[in-house]
Amino acid sequence: MKRIAVMTSGGDCPGMNAAIRSVVRTALSKGVEVFGIDQGYKGLIEGNMKKMDNRSVANIIQRGGTILRSARSMEFKTDAGQVKAVNNLAENCIEGLVVIGGDGSLTGAKILSERYGVKTVGIPGSIDNDLCCTDMSIGVDTALNTIVRAVDSINDTASSHDRTFLVEVMGRNCGYLALVSAIATGAEAVLIPEVKYDIEGIIGKIKERYEQGKTRSIIIIAEGVGSAADFGKVFGMIGGFDTRVTILGHLQRGGSPTVFDRILATRMGTAAVEALLDGKTEVMTALQKTKVELVPFKDIIGLKKPLDTKLLEIAEILSR
Ligand code: ADP
Ligand code: F6P
């Protein structure tokens, strides 16, 4: 393989730049040329790509977002869009593609491989941590740290005013960010899509905690459960606690990546290039325990990552 390309697709996440840097420098070190595709499948269809060198990825390991930018492309879901994309790869003599993104982006990579014979390797990049077979995706650790910092700040003002705060966090249909941040901030309750919730039970618990002398109460709500603003209307005044709502929103997706994400992204970038040069295709780099392994797309795409039930148990016990 003489030339490969790299793209970021779907929702961006901190650590994507570290992964791009690793792909580019690893490939160049092995005498392979690298093209960077602008804005994921959209840029691939439009032929928007440029040759990268060591300097194109200088000074980016610490930056959030993605220098290659990202997009969601409806056109790539059509046969005509896919043919345009494949033709652009062929015209530029690109033999292998590294796709950094979530489940949808990997689905696109699988199609390129299965239908058109392009060799593709995926790197899991999504704050949601909803991709199967990898303990962590790139961006998750940074997003968690951002959420925890924000909830710690909310906690300060909540306890000064005897308030309950409902904090809505991202995660699409996955409750991982909510569950882990609830444990890390000592929240009183967490609502996640994977588990049926009991609002009356939660209200009763908050009243009880107020009577026991707690000065504030934090409830983390995963966006997949519903809008925190709607829950806010149901909660109102509980015991002596008045309720306020905070929706953290897209600030969870930005910011400088943590050391964990920089290293994970760097290791996965290297593994992805090595996999392509090894002739592998339709595989994703995955963190399993402490090792970066390769997992076939068929074991990941469209599947639901099981929730760690031990974490749920811990959240329940420690919120007393
Ligand atoms: P993520 O990768 O974060 O899950 P999306 O689900 O939005 O984000 O997917 C990113 C892009 O991947 C889509 O905009 C589309 O271009 C491509 N994609 C997603 N699903 C498919 C599909 N079923 N067929 C072809 N391309 C897809
Ligand atoms: O998949 C990452 C994510 O941030 C989800 O947590 C969230 O539901 C979604 O993307 C938001 O998408 P958009 O940036 O298109 O509003």
PDB file of C-alpha atoms and ligand atoms in Angstrom, residues 11 72 126-128 170-172 223 250 253, ligand 2:
ATOM      1  CA  GLY A  11     -20.079  14.041  15.920  1.00  0.00           C
ATOM      2  CA  ARG A  72     -23.051  14.222   8.483  1.00  0.00           C
ATOM      3  CA  SER A 126     -17.493   9.422  20.077  1.00  0.00           C
ATOM      4  CA  ILE A 127     -18.098  10.889  23.521  1.00  0.00           C
ATOM      5  CA  ASP A 128     -21.109   8.551  23.954  1.00  0.00           C
ATOM      6  CA  MET A 170     -25.324  13.922  26.285  1.00  0.00           C
ATOM      7  CA  GLY A 171     -24.956  10.309  25.181  1.00  0.00           C
ATOM      8  CA  ARG A 172     -27.680   9.912  22.564  1.00  0.00           C
ATOM      9  CA  GLU A 223     -30.561  13.031  27.160  1.00  0.00           C
ATOM     10  CA  HIS A 250     -22.273  20.797  23.264  1.00  0.00           C
ATOM     11  CA  ARG A 253     -17.905  17.729  23.067  1.00  0.00           C
TER      12      ARG A 253
HETATM   13  O1  F6P B   2     -22.828  11.311  19.235  1.00  0.00           O
HETATM   14  C1  F6P B   2     -22.292  12.427  19.890  1.00  0.00           C
HETATM   15  C2  F6P B   2     -23.387  13.396  20.258  1.00  0.00           C
HETATM   16  O2  F6P B   2     -22.801  14.513  20.899  1.00  0.00           O
HETATM   17  C3  F6P B   2     -24.521  12.828  21.107  1.00  0.00           C
HETATM   18  O3  F6P B   2     -24.158  12.708  22.461  1.00  0.00           O
HETATM   19  C4  F6P B   2     -25.628  13.806  20.841  1.00  0.00           C
HETATM   20  O4  F6P B   2     -26.895  13.219  21.001  1.00  0.00           O
HETATM   21  C5  F6P B   2     -25.405  14.177  19.391  1.00  0.00           C
HETATM   22  O5  F6P B   2     -24.047  13.866  19.091  1.00  0.00           O
HETATM   23  C6  F6P B   2     -25.667  15.632  19.084  1.00  0.00           C
HETATM   24  O6  F6P B   2     -25.568  15.796  17.726  1.00  0.00           O
HETATM   25  P1  F6P B   2     -25.493  17.215  17.007  1.00  0.00           P
HETATM   26  O7  F6P B   2     -24.109  17.755  17.237  1.00  0.00           O
HETATM   27  O8  F6P B   2     -25.773  16.926  15.578  1.00  0.00           O
HETATM   28  O9  F6P B   2     -26.519  18.089  17.662  1.00  0.00           O
END
